[in-house]
Backbone as ProteinMPNN parsed JSONL, in Angstrom:
{"seq_chain_A": "XXXXXXXXXXXXXXXXXXXXXXXXXXXXXXXXXXXXXXXXXXXXXXXXXXXXXXXXXXXXXXXXXXXXXXXXXXXXXXXXXXXXXXXXXXXXXXXXXXXXXXXXXXXXXXXXXXXXXXXXXXXXXXXXXXXXXXXXXX", "coords_chain_A": {"N_chain_A": [[0.831, -1.175, 0.0], [0.514, 2.203, -0.812], [0.877, 5.255, 0.715], [-1.31, 8.101, 0.598], [-2.367, 7.641, -1.919], [-4.727, 6.982, -4.458], [-6.625, 4.685, -6.158], [-8.758, 4.322, -8.842], [-11.118, 2.154, -10.022], [-12.482, 0.519, -12.782], [-13.806, -2.339, -13.102], [-13.219, -5.296, -15.15], [-15.75, -6.443, -17.46], [-18.209, -9.027, -16.923], [-17.362, -12.103, -18.394], [-18.357, -12.579, -21.79], [-19.983, -10.415, -22.255], [-20.154, -7.532, -24.336], [-17.386, -5.514, -24.678], [-17.115, -2.01, -24.337], [-15.184, -0.016, -24.652], [-12.799, -0.795, -25.869], [-11.793, 0.329, -28.148], [-11.067, 2.746, -27.248], [-12.85, 4.767, -27.383], [-14.799, 5.21, -25.469], [-14.162, 6.31, -22.649], [-13.929, 5.77, -19.044], [-15.948, 7.874, -17.911], [-17.158, 8.563, -15.483], [-15.199, 7.934, -13.553], [-13.13, 9.554, -14.422], [-14.287, 12.023, -13.946], [-14.385, 12.041, -11.137], [-11.608, 11.989, -10.559], [-10.775, 14.383, -11.755], [-12.203, 16.257, -10.251], [-10.985, 15.903, -7.726], [-8.402, 16.718, -8.387], [-8.849, 19.419, -9.077], [-9.662, 20.371, -6.602], [-7.335, 20.343, -5.334], [-6.442, 18.082, -3.955], [-4.261, 16.127, -1.997], [-3.816, 13.585, -2.776], [-2.484, 11.169, -4.965], [-3.829, 10.068, -8.032], [-4.884, 7.251, -9.798], [-6.295, 5.755, -12.612], [-7.722, 2.72, -13.452], [-8.833, 0.95, -16.045], [-10.947, -1.597, -16.731], [-11.881, -2.31, -19.199], [-9.887, -1.949, -20.873], [-7.527, -2.812, -19.642], [-6.521, -6.064, -18.533], [-8.082, -8.382, -16.224], [-6.117, -9.626, -14.596], [-3.99, -7.822, -14.944], [-4.965, -5.532, -13.656], [-5.325, -6.594, -11.091], [-2.669, -7.107, -10.339], [-1.751, -4.544, -9.99], [-2.862, -3.368, -7.771], [-2.498, -1.262, -5.161], [-3.076, 1.082, -3.849], [-3.621, 3.442, -1.151], [-6.271, 3.989, -0.797], [-8.747, 2.281, -2.608], [-10.998, 2.613, -5.066], [-14.026, 1.466, -6.437], [-16.059, 1.397, -9.282], [-19.184, 0.254, -9.473], [-21.328, -2.026, -11.198], [-23.958, -4.055, -12.567], [-22.815, -5.651, -14.514], [-20.104, -5.834, -13.978], [-19.802, -6.661, -11.411], [-19.087, -9.165, -10.149], [-16.355, -9.454, -10.755], [-15.472, -7.112, -9.571], [-15.899, -7.666, -6.852], [-13.988, -9.704, -6.405], [-11.562, -8.364, -6.992], [-11.694, -6.318, -5.085], [-11.509, -7.769, -2.718], [-8.89, -8.726, -2.905], [-7.528, -6.265, -2.842], [-8.141, -5.428, -0.234], [-6.852, -7.443, 1.257], [-4.262, -6.635, 0.802], [-4.024, -4.446, 2.36], [-5.336, -2.13, 1.638], [-7.812, 0.477, 1.75], [-11.12, 0.002, 0.972], [-13.45, 1.255, -1.314], [-16.71, 1.463, -2.543], [-18.735, 2.562, -5.234], [-21.263, 3.941, -7.407], [-24.245, 3.051, -9.295], [-25.178, 0.427, -8.733], [-24.02, -0.412, -6.254], [-24.946, 1.689, -4.706], [-27.696, 1.22, -4.59], [-27.751, -1.137, -3.162], [-26.411, -0.782, -0.776], [-26.553, -1.218, 2.116], [-26.87, -4.012, 2.296], [-24.549, -4.901, 0.983], [-22.515, -3.888, 2.68], [-23.063, -5.362, 4.973], [-22.534, -7.953, 4.178], [-20.098, -8.118, 2.83], [-17.233, -7.993, 4.069], [-14.839, -6.916, 3.322], [-15.32, -4.492, 2.177], [-15.018, -1.189, 2.893], [-16.235, 1.358, 2.703], [-19.154, 2.828, 1.221], [-20.112, 4.94, -1.274], [-22.888, 6.787, -1.856], [-24.889, 7.857, -4.51], [-23.941, 10.891, -6.274], [-20.436, 11.132, -6.434], [-18.286, 12.945, -6.155], [-17.958, 15.138, -4.171], [-18.378, 13.669, -1.828], [-16.346, 11.7, -1.93], [-14.063, 13.331, -1.859], [-14.407, 14.484, 0.702], [-14.221, 12.165, 2.276], [-11.545, 11.383, 1.813], [-10.226, 13.537, 2.945], [-10.848, 13.494, 5.613], [-9.712, 13.4, 8.859], [-10.265, 11.547, 10.878], [-10.863, 9.232, 9.553], [-8.696, 8.256, 8.22]], "CA_chain_A": [[0.0, 0.0, 0.0], [1.249, 3.462, -0.889], [0.139, 6.341, 1.361], [-1.765, 9.229, -0.21], [-2.663, 7.243, -3.289], [-6.082, 6.524, -4.716], [-6.825, 4.023, -7.437], [-10.166, 4.22, -9.221], [-11.153, 0.944, -10.839], [-13.632, 0.049, -13.54], [-13.446, -3.752, -13.268], [-13.642, -5.898, -16.419], [-17.104, -6.98, -17.51], [-18.373, -10.474, -16.853], [-17.1, -12.656, -19.727], [-19.522, -12.777, -22.64], [-20.572, -9.131, -22.595], [-19.339, -6.778, -25.289], [-16.664, -4.394, -24.1], [-17.458, -0.809, -25.092], [-14.127, 0.972, -24.833], [-11.545, -1.334, -26.412], [-11.308, 1.266, -29.152], [-10.695, 3.977, -26.566], [-13.863, 5.774, -27.67], [-15.669, 5.402, -24.321], [-13.415, 6.223, -21.385], [-14.791, 5.749, -17.849], [-16.188, 9.283, -17.601], [-17.453, 8.713, -14.059], [-13.935, 7.936, -12.808], [-12.414, 10.761, -14.836], [-14.919, 13.129, -13.241], [-13.891, 12.003, -9.752], [-10.183, 12.366, -10.548], [-10.699, 15.812, -12.088], [-12.684, 16.995, -9.087], [-9.933, 15.872, -6.707], [-7.3, 17.557, -8.886], [-9.245, 20.824, -8.962], [-9.72, 20.696, -5.174], [-5.946, 20.254, -4.879], [-6.265, 16.969, -3.04], [-2.867, 15.682, -1.987], [-3.774, 12.188, -3.201], [-2.24, 10.846, -6.369], [-4.966, 9.289, -8.522], [-4.641, 6.404, -10.958], [-7.506, 5.097, -13.102], [-7.476, 1.431, -14.096], [-10.053, 0.634, -16.774], [-11.03, -3.017, -17.051], [-12.204, -2.546, -20.594], [-8.61, -1.836, -21.59], [-6.597, -3.686, -18.935], [-7.083, -7.356, -18.151], [-8.326, -8.609, -14.805], [-4.831, -9.883, -13.931], [-3.196, -6.59, -14.934], [-5.49, -4.7, -12.575], [-5.03, -7.29, -9.826], [-1.254, -6.934, -10.031], [-1.454, -3.132, -9.744], [-3.592, -2.866, -6.612], [-1.574, -0.843, -4.109], [-3.458, 2.387, -3.304], [-4.117, 3.547, 0.217], [-7.693, 3.799, -1.059], [-9.062, 1.725, -3.924], [-12.412, 2.841, -5.307], [-14.591, 0.672, -7.528], [-17.332, 1.764, -9.883], [-19.886, -1.026, -9.568], [-22.56, -2.198, -11.952], [-24.346, -5.467, -12.616], [-21.978, -6.374, -15.467], [-18.727, -6.003, -13.505], [-19.836, -6.845, -9.965], [-18.343, -10.339, -9.666], [-14.934, -9.109, -10.82], [-15.242, -6.077, -8.56], [-15.783, -8.325, -5.545], [-12.702, -10.4, -6.308], [-10.493, -7.363, -6.921], [-11.811, -5.635, -3.799], [-10.991, -8.69, -1.711], [-7.428, -8.693, -3.037], [-7.082, -4.955, -2.357], [-8.246, -5.435, 1.231], [-5.766, -8.301, 1.748], [-3.015, -5.874, 0.677], [-4.05, -3.331, 3.301], [-6.003, -0.971, 1.059], [-9.174, 0.785, 2.176], [-11.936, -0.27, -0.209], [-14.624, 2.104, -1.492], [-17.596, 1.15, -3.663], [-19.636, 3.616, -5.682], [-22.011, 3.586, -8.604], [-25.669, 2.764, -9.108], [-25.419, -0.903, -8.169], [-23.73, -0.431, -4.812], [-25.821, 2.658, -4.042], [-28.99, 0.581, -4.354], [-27.601, -2.283, -2.257], [-25.35, -0.405, 0.165], [-26.659, -1.886, 3.417], [-26.63, -5.439, 2.086], [-23.134, -5.095, 0.66], [-21.703, -3.658, 3.882], [-23.296, -6.451, 5.918], [-22.076, -9.244, 3.657], [-18.77, -8.022, 2.211], [-16.415, -7.375, 5.116], [-13.685, -6.246, 2.721], [-15.738, -3.172, 1.706], [-14.971, -0.255, 4.011], [-17.13, 2.491, 2.502], [-19.939, 2.917, -0.002], [-20.558, 6.3, -1.559], [-24.198, 6.721, -2.496], [-25.168, 9.025, -5.346], [-22.773, 11.551, -6.867], [-19.326, 10.824, -5.559], [-17.175, 13.894, -6.109], [-17.797, 15.773, -2.862], [-18.288, 12.637, -0.791], [-15.012, 11.099, -1.983], [-13.124, 14.337, -1.367], [-14.57, 14.552, 2.161], [-13.69, 10.931, 2.846], [-10.085, 11.415, 1.752], [-9.723, 14.623, 3.779], [-11.264, 13.318, 6.991], [-8.625, 12.918, 9.715], [-10.648, 10.4, 11.705], [-11.068, 8.047, 8.725], [-7.437, 7.803, 7.615]], "C_chain_A": [[0.88, 1.245, 0.0], [0.373, 4.571, -0.312], [-0.192, 7.43, 0.348], [-1.967, 8.876, -1.675], [-4.079, 6.678, -3.358], [-6.103, 5.887, -6.091], [-8.315, 3.898, -7.668], [-10.27, 3.14, -10.28], [-12.513, 0.761, -11.502], [-13.292, -1.401, -13.877], [-13.906, -4.269, -14.63], [-15.066, -6.44, -16.325], [-17.088, -8.488, -17.346], [-18.13, -11.03, -18.26], [-18.402, -12.913, -20.504], [-20.226, -11.484, -23.01], [-19.615, -8.369, -23.498], [-18.684, -5.611, -24.565], [-16.908, -3.165, -24.97], [-16.258, 0.069, -25.407], [-12.815, 0.403, -25.342], [-10.944, -0.391, -27.442], [-10.831, 2.567, -28.524], [-11.726, 5.08, -26.753], [-14.727, 6.103, -26.461], [-14.891, 5.271, -23.016], [-14.378, 6.222, -20.201], [-14.988, 7.172, -17.313], [-16.446, 9.497, -16.114], [-16.167, 8.778, -13.231], [-13.09, 9.149, -13.165], [-12.979, 11.994, -14.132], [-14.454, 13.197, -11.786], [-12.448, 12.486, -9.666], [-10.014, 13.853, -10.823], [-11.139, 16.662, -10.911], [-11.606, 17.045, -7.997], [-8.752, 16.743, -7.107], [-7.63, 19.039, -8.708], [-9.343, 21.28, -7.513], [-8.333, 20.655, -4.53], [-5.766, 19.215, -3.77], [-4.816, 16.509, -3.11], [-2.735, 14.202, -2.355], [-3.395, 12.091, -4.673], [-3.353, 9.907, -6.806], [-4.556, 8.531, -9.772], [-5.965, 5.748, -11.332], [-7.104, 3.826, -13.83], [-8.794, 0.97, -14.717], [-10.036, -0.805, -17.256], [-11.508, -3.325, -18.451], [-10.969, -2.399, -21.474], [-7.573, -2.772, -20.975], [-7.287, -5.004, -18.585], [-7.303, -7.412, -16.636], [-7.002, -8.79, -14.06], [-3.946, -8.646, -13.895], [-3.662, -5.665, -13.812], [-5.136, -5.311, -11.225], [-3.579, -7.068, -9.401], [-0.884, -5.499, -9.68], [-2.135, -2.57, -8.5], [-2.629, -2.544, -5.467], [-1.997, 0.449, -3.422], [-3.845, 2.336, -1.838], [-5.639, 3.363, 0.194], [-7.831, 3.22, -2.46], [-10.574, 1.829, -4.079], [-12.892, 2.098, -6.538], [-15.914, 1.262, -7.978], [-18.077, 0.473, -10.171], [-21.095, -0.939, -10.485], [-22.813, -3.699, -12.064], [-23.413, -6.284, -13.508], [-20.534, -6.559, -15.001], [-18.65, -6.397, -12.031], [-19.024, -8.045, -9.471], [-16.838, -10.082, -9.704], [-14.557, -8.051, -9.801], [-15.056, -6.701, -7.187], [-14.435, -9.002, -5.379], [-11.548, -9.411, -6.19], [-10.517, -6.626, -5.581], [-11.261, -6.49, -2.667], [-9.465, -8.704, -1.722], [-6.878, -7.37, -2.488], [-7.088, -4.909, -0.837], [-7.136, -6.281, 1.858], [-4.423, -7.571, 1.716], [-2.993, -4.628, 1.55], [-4.701, -2.069, 2.781], [-7.358, -0.762, 1.72], [-10.044, 0.755, 0.921], [-13.217, 0.565, -0.189], [-15.415, 1.591, -2.697], [-18.432, 2.379, -3.97], [-20.341, 3.148, -6.932], [-23.426, 3.175, -8.254], [-25.915, 1.443, -8.379], [-25.17, -0.918, -6.664], [-24.553, 0.599, -4.051], [-27.154, 2.014, -3.682], [-28.913, -0.523, -3.303], [-26.595, -2.028, -1.131], [-25.409, -1.18, 1.478], [-26.337, -3.374, 3.306], [-25.152, -5.713, 1.807], [-22.278, -4.938, 1.912], [-21.886, -4.765, 4.919], [-22.627, -7.748, 5.475], [-20.679, -9.246, 3.048], [-17.848, -7.265, 3.164], [-15.182, -6.656, 4.574], [-14.046, -4.883, 2.13], [-15.813, -2.244, 2.915], [-16.021, 0.846, 3.912], [-17.923, 2.297, 1.213], [-20.392, 4.362, -0.129], [-21.834, 6.189, -2.379], [-24.436, 8.018, -3.269], [-23.896, 9.603, -5.943], [-21.603, 11.482, -5.9], [-18.275, 11.881, -5.362], [-16.954, 14.474, -4.714], [-17.625, 14.752, -1.749], [-16.909, 11.999, -0.763], [-13.967, 12.071, -1.466], [-13.188, 14.432, 0.153], [-13.993, 13.328, 2.845], [-12.166, 10.967, 2.901], [-9.49, 12.47, 2.694], [-9.977, 14.423, 5.267], [-10.144, 12.7, 7.833], [-9.005, 11.653, 10.47], [-10.893, 9.141, 10.879], [-9.763, 7.512, 8.153], [-6.517, 7.16, 8.616]], "O_chain_A": [[1.87, 1.319, 0.728], [-0.738, 4.802, -0.788], [0.537, 7.651, -0.619], [-1.764, 9.707, -2.56], [-4.55, 5.998, -2.447], [-5.652, 6.481, -7.07], [-9.05, 3.427, -6.8], [-9.596, 3.198, -11.309], [-13.555, 0.84, -10.851], [-12.565, -1.659, -14.837], [-14.864, -3.75, -15.202], [-15.525, -6.842, -15.255], [-16.077, -9.143, -17.6], [-18.648, -10.474, -19.229], [-19.395, -13.39, -19.956], [-20.988, -11.452, -23.976], [-18.4, -8.552, -23.421], [-19.362, -4.815, -23.916], [-16.909, -3.261, -26.197], [-16.316, 0.841, -26.363], [-11.792, 1.08, -25.247], [-9.724, -0.322, -27.59], [-10.247, 3.404, -29.211], [-11.501, 6.213, -26.326], [-15.334, 7.173, -26.421], [-14.955, 4.235, -22.354], [-15.529, 6.633, -20.344], [-14.295, 7.612, -16.396], [-16.005, 10.495, -15.544], [-16.061, 9.589, -12.311], [-12.409, 9.71, -12.305], [-12.232, 12.902, -13.766], [-14.166, 14.276, -11.268], [-12.107, 13.296, -8.804], [-9.191, 14.511, -10.186], [-10.513, 17.678, -10.608], [-11.348, 18.101, -7.419], [-8.167, 17.427, -6.268], [-6.796, 19.817, -8.246], [-9.129, 22.457, -7.223], [-8.183, 20.901, -3.333], [-5.047, 19.432, -2.795], [-4.216, 16.508, -4.185], [-1.648, 13.635, -2.253], [-3.911, 12.826, -5.514], [-3.774, 9.043, -6.037], [-3.957, 9.095, -10.688], [-6.676, 5.242, -10.463], [-6.25, 3.85, -14.716], [-9.747, 0.643, -14.009], [-9.21, -1.183, -18.087], [-11.538, -4.489, -18.853], [-11.006, -2.69, -22.67], [-6.831, -3.444, -21.692], [-8.499, -5.041, -18.37], [-6.775, -6.595, -15.882], [-6.79, -8.179, -13.012], [-3.223, -8.435, -12.921], [-2.842, -5.083, -13.102], [-4.694, -4.605, -10.319], [-3.304, -6.864, -8.218], [0.189, -5.258, -9.127], [-1.985, -1.382, -8.212], [-2.023, -3.441, -4.881], [-1.325, 0.877, -2.483], [-4.333, 1.319, -1.344], [-6.213, 2.68, 1.042], [-7.121, 3.62, -3.383], [-11.333, 1.217, -3.327], [-12.224, 2.106, -7.571], [-16.777, 1.585, -7.162], [-17.654, -0.316, -11.016], [-21.789, 0.076, -10.54], [-21.964, -4.509, -11.691], [-23.237, -7.481, -13.283], [-19.808, -7.368, -15.578], [-17.56, -6.46, -11.462], [-18.335, -7.935, -8.457], [-16.125, -10.458, -8.774], [-13.464, -8.08, -9.236], [-14.159, -6.31, -6.44], [-13.806, -8.888, -4.327], [-10.65, -9.604, -5.371], [-9.463, -6.345, -5.011], [-10.614, -5.973, -1.757], [-8.829, -8.695, -0.668], [-5.886, -7.358, -1.759], [-6.146, -4.407, -0.223], [-6.548, -5.89, 2.867], [-3.542, -7.864, 2.525], [-2.049, -3.842, 1.488], [-4.622, -1.028, 3.433], [-7.978, -1.714, 2.194], [-9.733, 1.411, -0.073], [-13.958, 0.584, 0.794], [-14.839, 1.318, -3.75], [-18.79, 3.141, -3.073], [-20.045, 2.074, -7.456], [-23.768, 2.977, -7.088], [-26.775, 1.368, -7.502], [-26.011, -1.382, -5.894], [-24.833, 0.407, -2.868], [-27.681, 2.238, -2.592], [-29.902, -0.809, -2.628], [-26.001, -2.967, -0.602], [-24.401, -1.744, 1.903], [-25.612, -3.922, 4.136], [-24.58, -6.659, 2.347], [-21.408, -5.769, 2.175], [-20.955, -5.071, 5.665], [-22.202, -8.548, 6.309], [-20.137, -10.319, 2.779], [-17.705, -6.046, 3.069], [-14.552, -5.876, 5.288], [-13.166, -4.183, 1.628], [-16.58, -2.487, 3.847], [-16.627, 1.224, 4.915], [-17.446, 1.693, 0.251], [-20.979, 4.93, 0.792], [-21.856, 5.581, -3.449], [-24.218, 9.117, -2.76], [-22.897, 8.901, -6.1], [-21.75, 11.739, -4.706], [-17.432, 11.738, -4.477], [-15.876, 14.317, -4.141], [-16.823, 14.946, -0.836], [-16.354, 11.779, 0.313], [-13.076, 11.678, -0.713], [-12.154, 14.459, 0.821], [-13.346, 13.443, 3.886], [-11.568, 10.622, 3.921], [-8.372, 12.306, 3.182], [-9.381, 15.113, 6.095], [-9.685, 11.595, 7.543], [-8.163, 10.78, 10.681], [-11.113, 8.074, 11.453], [-9.743, 6.393, 7.64], [-5.42, 6.728, 8.258]]}, "name": "protein", "num_of_chains": 1, "seq": "XXXXXXXXXXXXXXXXXXXXXXXXXXXXXXXXXXXXXXXXXXXXXXXXXXXXXXXXXXXXXXXXXXXXXXXXXXXXXXXXXXXXXXXXXXXXXXXXXXXXXXXXXXXXXXXXXXXXXXXXXXXXXXXXXXXXXXXXXX"}
C-alpha cells in the first residue's frame, strides 16, 4: 500500500458481454470526473484510473496498491469487482464502492462483504473528497 494514493477501478465486464471501450472511444467518464474533481480541489492524493475494458483482470489485480481503492460497480462487472476488492483489502487498502449498483444495495453489501470499508451513495465527487480529507477516517 502506498500512502496518499487513490486508485479508481472500472473492473472488467463479466465474460460474454461486449466491451465498449476497447477502441478507446468510451473512457470511464465517471472515474475521470472524480479524478478531475480531486485535482481541482488540490487533493494531496495521487490518482490512478485502471479501466477493465482496456486492462485485463490480472493486470489490474497486479497493480492494486493504493491507500484507497475505489470501484465503480454495476451489474456487469460486480463479480470481478468483488474479487479485486478482496485482493485490495488483503493488501491493506481501504476499499470504497460507488455507482448505481452499490448505491442501491449499500446496506446489504456492507453487511455481507467485510472487505468493503465504505460505499458512496449518489454523486461521488464531494463525498469522496470529504472521505479522503477526513482525519478520523485515515
